[in-house]
CSV table of C-alpha atoms in Angstrom, one decimal:
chain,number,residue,atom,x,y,z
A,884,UNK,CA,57.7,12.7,41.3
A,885,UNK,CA,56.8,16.1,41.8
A,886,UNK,CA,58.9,17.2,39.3
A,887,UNK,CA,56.8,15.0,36.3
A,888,UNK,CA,53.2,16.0,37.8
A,889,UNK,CA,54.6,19.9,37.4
A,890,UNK,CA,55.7,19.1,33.7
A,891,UNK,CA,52.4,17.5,33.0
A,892,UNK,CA,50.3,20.0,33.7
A,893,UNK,CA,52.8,22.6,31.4
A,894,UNK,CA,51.6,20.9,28.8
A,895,UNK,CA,47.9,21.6,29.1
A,896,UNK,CA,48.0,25.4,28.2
A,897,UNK,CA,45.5,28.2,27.5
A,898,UNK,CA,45.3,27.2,24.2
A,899,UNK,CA,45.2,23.4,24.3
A,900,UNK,CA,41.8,24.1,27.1
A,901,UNK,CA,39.9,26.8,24.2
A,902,UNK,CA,40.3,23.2,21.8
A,903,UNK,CA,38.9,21.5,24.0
A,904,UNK,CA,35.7,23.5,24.8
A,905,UNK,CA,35.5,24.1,20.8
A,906,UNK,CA,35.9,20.6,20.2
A,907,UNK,CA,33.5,19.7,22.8
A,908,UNK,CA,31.1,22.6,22.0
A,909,UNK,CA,31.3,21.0,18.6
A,910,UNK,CA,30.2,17.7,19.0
A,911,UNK,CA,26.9,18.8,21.4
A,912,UNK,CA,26.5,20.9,18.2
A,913,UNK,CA,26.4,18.2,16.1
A,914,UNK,CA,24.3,16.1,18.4
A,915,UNK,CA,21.9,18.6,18.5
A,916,UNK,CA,21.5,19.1,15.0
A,917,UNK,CA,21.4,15.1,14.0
A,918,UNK,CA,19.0,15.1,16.7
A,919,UNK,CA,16.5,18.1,14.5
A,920,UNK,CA,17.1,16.3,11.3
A,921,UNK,CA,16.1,12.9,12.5
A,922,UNK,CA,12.9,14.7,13.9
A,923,UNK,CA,12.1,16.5,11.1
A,924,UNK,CA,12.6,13.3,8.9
A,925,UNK,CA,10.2,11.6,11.4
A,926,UNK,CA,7.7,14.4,11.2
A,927,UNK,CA,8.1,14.4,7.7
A,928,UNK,CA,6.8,10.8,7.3
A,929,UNK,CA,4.5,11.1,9.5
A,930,UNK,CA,3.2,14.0,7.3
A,931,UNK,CA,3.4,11.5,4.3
A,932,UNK,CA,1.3,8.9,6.2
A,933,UNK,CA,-1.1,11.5,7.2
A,934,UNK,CA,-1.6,12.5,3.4
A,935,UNK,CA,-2.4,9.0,2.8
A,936,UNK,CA,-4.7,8.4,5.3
A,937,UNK,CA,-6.7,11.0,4.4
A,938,UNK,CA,-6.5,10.3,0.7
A,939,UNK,CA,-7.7,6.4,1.6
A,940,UNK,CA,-10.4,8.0,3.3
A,941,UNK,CA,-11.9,10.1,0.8
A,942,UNK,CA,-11.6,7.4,-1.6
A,943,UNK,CA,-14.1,5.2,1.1
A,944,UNK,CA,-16.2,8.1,1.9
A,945,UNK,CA,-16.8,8.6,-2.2
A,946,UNK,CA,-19.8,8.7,-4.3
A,947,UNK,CA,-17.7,7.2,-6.8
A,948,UNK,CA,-18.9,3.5,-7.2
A,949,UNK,CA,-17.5,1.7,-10.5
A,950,UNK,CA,-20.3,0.1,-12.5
A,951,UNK,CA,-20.1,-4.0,-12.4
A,952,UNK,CA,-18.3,-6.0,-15.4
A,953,UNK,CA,-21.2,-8.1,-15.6
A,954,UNK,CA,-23.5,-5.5,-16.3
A,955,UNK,CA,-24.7,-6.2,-19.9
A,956,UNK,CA,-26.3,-2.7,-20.2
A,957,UNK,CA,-24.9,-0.4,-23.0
A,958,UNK,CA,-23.6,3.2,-22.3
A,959,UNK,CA,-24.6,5.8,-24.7
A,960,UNK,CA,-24.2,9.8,-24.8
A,961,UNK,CA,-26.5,12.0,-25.9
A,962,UNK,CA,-26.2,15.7,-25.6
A,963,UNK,CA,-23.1,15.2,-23.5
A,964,UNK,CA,-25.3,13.1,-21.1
A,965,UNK,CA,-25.2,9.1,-20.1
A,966,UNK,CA,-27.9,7.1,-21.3
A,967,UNK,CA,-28.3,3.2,-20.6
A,968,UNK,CA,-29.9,1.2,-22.9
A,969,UNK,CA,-30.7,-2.3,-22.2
A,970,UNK,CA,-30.3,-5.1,-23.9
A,971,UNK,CA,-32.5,-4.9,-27.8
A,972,UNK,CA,-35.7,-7.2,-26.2
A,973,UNK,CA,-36.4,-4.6,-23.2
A,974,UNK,CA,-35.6,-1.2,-25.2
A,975,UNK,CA,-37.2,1.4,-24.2
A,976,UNK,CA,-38.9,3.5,-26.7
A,977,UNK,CA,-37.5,7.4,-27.4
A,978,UNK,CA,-40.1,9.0,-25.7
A,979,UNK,CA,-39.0,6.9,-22.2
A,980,UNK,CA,-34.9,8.4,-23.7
A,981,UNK,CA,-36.1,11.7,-23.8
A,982,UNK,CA,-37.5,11.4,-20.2
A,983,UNK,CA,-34.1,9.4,-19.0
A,984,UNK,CA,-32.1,12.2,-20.5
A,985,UNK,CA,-34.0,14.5,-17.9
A,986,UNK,CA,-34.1,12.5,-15.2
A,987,UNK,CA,-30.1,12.1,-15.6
A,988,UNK,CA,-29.5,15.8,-15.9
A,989,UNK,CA,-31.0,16.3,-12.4
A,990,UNK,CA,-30.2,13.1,-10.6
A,991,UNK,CA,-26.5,12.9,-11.5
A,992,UNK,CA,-24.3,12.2,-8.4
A,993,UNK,CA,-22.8,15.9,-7.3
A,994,UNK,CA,-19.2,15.5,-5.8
A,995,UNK,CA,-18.9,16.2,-1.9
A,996,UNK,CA,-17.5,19.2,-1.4
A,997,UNK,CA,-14.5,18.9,1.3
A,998,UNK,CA,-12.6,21.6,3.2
A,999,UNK,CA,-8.9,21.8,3.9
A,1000,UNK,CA,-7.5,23.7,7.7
A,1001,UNK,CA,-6.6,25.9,5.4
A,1002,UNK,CA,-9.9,27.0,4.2
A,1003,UNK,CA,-9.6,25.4,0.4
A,1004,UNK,CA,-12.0,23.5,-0.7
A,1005,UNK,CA,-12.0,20.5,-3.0
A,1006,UNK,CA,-14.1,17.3,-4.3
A,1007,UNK,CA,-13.5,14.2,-5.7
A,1008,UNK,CA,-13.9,14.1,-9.0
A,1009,UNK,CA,-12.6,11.0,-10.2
A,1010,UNK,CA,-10.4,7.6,-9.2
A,1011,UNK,CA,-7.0,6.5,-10.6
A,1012,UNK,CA,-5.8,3.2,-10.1
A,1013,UNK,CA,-3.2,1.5,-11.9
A,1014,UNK,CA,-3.1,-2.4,-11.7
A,1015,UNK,CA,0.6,-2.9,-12.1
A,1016,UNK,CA,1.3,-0.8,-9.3
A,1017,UNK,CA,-1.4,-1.6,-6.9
A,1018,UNK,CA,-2.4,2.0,-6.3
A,1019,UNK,CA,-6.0,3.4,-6.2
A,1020,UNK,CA,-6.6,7.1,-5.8
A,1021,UNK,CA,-8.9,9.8,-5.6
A,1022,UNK,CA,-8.4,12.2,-7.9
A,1023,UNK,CA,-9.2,16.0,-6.4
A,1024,UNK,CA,-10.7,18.9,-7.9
A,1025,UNK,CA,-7.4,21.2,-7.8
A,1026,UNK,CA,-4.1,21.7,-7.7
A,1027,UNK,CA,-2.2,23.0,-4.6
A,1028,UNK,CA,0.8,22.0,-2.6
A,1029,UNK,CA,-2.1,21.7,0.4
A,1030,UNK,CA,-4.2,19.2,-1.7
A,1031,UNK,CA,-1.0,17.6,-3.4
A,1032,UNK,CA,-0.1,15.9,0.4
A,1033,UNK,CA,-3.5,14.6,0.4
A,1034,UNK,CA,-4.4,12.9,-3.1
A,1035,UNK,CA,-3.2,13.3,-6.5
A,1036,UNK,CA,-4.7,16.3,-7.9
A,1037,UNK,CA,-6.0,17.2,-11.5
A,1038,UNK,CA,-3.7,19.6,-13.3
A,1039,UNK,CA,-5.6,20.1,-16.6
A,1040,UNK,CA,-7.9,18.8,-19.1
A,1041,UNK,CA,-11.7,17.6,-18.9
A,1042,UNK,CA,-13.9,19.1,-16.4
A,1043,UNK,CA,-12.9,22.3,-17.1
A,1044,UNK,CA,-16.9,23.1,-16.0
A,1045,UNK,CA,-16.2,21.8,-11.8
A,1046,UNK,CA,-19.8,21.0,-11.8
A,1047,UNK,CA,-19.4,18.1,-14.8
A,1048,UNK,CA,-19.0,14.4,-13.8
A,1049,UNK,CA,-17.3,13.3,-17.0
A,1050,UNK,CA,-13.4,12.9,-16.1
A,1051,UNK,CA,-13.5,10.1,-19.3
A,1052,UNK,CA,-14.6,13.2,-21.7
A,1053,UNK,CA,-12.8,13.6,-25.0
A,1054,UNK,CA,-9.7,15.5,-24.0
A,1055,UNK,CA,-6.3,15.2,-22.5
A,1056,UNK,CA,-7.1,14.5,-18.7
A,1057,UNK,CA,-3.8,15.3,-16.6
A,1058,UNK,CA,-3.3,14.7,-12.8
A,1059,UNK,CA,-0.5,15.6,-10.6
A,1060,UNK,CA,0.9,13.0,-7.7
A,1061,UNK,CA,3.7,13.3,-5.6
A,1062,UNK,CA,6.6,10.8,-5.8
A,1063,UNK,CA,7.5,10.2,-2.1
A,1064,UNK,CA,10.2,7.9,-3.8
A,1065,UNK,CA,8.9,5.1,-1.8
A,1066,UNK,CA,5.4,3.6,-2.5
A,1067,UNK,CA,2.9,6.2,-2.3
A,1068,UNK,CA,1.1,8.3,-4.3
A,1069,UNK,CA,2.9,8.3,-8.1
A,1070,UNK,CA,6.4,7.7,-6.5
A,1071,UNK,CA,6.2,4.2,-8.8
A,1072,UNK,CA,4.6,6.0,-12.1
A,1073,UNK,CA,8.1,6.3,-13.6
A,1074,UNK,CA,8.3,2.6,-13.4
A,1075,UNK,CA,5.4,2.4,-15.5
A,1076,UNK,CA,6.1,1.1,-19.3
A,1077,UNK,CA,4.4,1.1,-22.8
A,1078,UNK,CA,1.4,-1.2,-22.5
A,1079,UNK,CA,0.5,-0.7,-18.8
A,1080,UNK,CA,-3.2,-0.3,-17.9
A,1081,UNK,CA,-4.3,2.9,-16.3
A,1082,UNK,CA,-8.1,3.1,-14.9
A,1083,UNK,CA,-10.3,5.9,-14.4
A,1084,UNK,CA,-13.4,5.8,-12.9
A,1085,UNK,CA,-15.7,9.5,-13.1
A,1086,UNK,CA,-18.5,10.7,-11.0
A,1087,UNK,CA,-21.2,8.4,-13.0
A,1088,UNK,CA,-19.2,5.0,-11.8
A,1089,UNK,CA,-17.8,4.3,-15.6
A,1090,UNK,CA,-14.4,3.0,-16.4
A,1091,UNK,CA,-12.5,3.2,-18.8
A,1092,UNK,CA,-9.0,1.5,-19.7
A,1093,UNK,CA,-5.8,3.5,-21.2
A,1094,UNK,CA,-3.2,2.0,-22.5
A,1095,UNK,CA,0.5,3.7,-21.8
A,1096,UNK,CA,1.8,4.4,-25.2
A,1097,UNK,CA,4.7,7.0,-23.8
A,1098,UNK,CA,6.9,8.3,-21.4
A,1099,UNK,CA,9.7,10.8,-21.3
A,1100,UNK,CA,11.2,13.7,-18.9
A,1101,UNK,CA,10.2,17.7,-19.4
A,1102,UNK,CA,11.8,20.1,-17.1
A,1103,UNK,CA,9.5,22.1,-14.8
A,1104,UNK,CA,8.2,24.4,-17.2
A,1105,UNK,CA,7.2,22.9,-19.9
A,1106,UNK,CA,3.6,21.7,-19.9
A,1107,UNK,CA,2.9,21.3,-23.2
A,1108,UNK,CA,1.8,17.7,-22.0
A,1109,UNK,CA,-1.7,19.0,-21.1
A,1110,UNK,CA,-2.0,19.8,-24.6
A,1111,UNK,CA,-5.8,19.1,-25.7
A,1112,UNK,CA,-5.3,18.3,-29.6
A,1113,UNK,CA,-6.2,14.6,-28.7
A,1114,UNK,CA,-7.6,15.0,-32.6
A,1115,UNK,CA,-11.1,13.6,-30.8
A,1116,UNK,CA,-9.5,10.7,-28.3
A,1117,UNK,CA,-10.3,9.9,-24.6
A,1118,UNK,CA,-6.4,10.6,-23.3
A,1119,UNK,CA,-4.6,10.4,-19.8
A,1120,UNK,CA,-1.6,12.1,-18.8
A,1121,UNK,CA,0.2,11.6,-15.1
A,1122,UNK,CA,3.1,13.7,-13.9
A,1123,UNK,CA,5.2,13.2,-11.1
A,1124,UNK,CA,8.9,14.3,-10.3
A,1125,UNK,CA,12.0,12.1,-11.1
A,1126,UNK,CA,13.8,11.0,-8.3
A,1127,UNK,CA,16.3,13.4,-7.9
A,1128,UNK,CA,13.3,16.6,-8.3
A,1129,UNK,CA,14.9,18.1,-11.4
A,1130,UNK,CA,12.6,17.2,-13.8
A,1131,UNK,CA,9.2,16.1,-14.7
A,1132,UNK,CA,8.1,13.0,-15.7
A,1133,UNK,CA,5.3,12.8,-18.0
A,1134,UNK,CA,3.0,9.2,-19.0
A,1135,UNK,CA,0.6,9.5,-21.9
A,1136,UNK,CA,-2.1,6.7,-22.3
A,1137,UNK,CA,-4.9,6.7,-24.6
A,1138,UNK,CA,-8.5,5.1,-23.7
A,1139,UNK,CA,-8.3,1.3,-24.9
A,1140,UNK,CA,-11.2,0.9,-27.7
């Protein structure tokens, strides 16, 4: 009997114990770092949700209010400047235009200037929604990765002057949204087809419609998507990444007539 216990233990030698600890010393390893990842994923949705949030908020906190369907007024533009006209039995004469035209120059809604932790600060300058997808966004005033986790962002295009209110200007008007790959932000735009409705409301509450007429991949540096030879048309470019972050993908709609 004693002879078997003594030939057990020969087995378990110097270098059968370092294994051992190695092995075990690997696997608390790998605990420990599973255990980091899964946090950081955590934190990183919770990051996500944040951006959201906040995004949800400063589309309810807006002074962007979209004019009713039913309103049978007619929008005009006269020195770059909204007019209403009514209907032709309560027209108001050009003298009461001229005065209008003023009055809009001063008493045009000003977007709320907002300020990141970081210090940047940005506006609201427009709102995107996109009726196949169910989203609705604000649009903000820049482009940085700060504002990016809060709201799609505009990259180029009309507005060039922060202090206009016309997103729907002649021009080609790009934004920038994050695609989360889930449900957020533009992580569907790439879903989006020829045909499909995007909205935009500006600063003075209009809307306008733009139909999706194309949609293709660019890699990172090419931008020549915010091109603004529109020859004269209302256009709307988004950009997200593809799914896999190693390219772009760019939708172009043009303003439905």
């Amino acid at each position: 009997m004693n002879q078997i216990l003594i030939t057990e233990k020969l087995y378990i030698t110097p270098e059968l114990k370092k294994k051992k600890k190695l092995y075990r010393f690997e696997f608390f390893l790998s605990v420990f770092l599973i255990c980091v990842l899964f946090s950081y994923y955590i934190y990183a949705e919770y990051d996500k949700m944040k951006g959201e949030e906040v995004s949800q908020d400063i589309l309810a906190d807006t002074n962007i209010v979209a004019k009713p369907e039913s309103d049978d007024t007619t929008i005009r533009t006269k020195d770059n400047v909204l007019l209403v006209v009514l209907d032709e039995e309560t027209q108001i004469a050009e003298a009461d235009q001229e005065q209008l035209l003023q009055e809009n120059q001063t008493d045009r809604p000003s977007p709320e200037i907002k300020t990141t932790k970081s210090g940047t600060q940005y506006s609201a300058v427009a709102t995107v929604s996109i009726p196949k997808l169910g989203i609705k966004y604000p649009v903000l005033s820049e482009t940085t990765d700060e504002l990016l986790k809060i709201s799609p962002t505009r990259f180029w295009g009309p507005l060039e002057d922060k202090g206009s209110n016309d997103a729907n200007e002649v021009g080609n008007f790009c934004i920038v949204g994050h695609n989360y790959r889930n449900k957020r932000f533009f992580s569907k735009v790439p879903t989006l087809e020829n045909g499909d409705i995007i909205e935009i409301t500006d600063l003075t509450g209009r809307t306008l419609k733009y139909m999706v007429y194309s949609k293709y991949e660019v890699v990172p540096e090419d931008v020549s998507c915010t091109s603004q030879k529109t020859n004269g048309k209302k256009e709307v470019t988004l950009i997200t990444c593809t799914d896999d972050s190693k390219h772009r993908v760019i939708v172009k709609a043009t303003e439905v007539l």
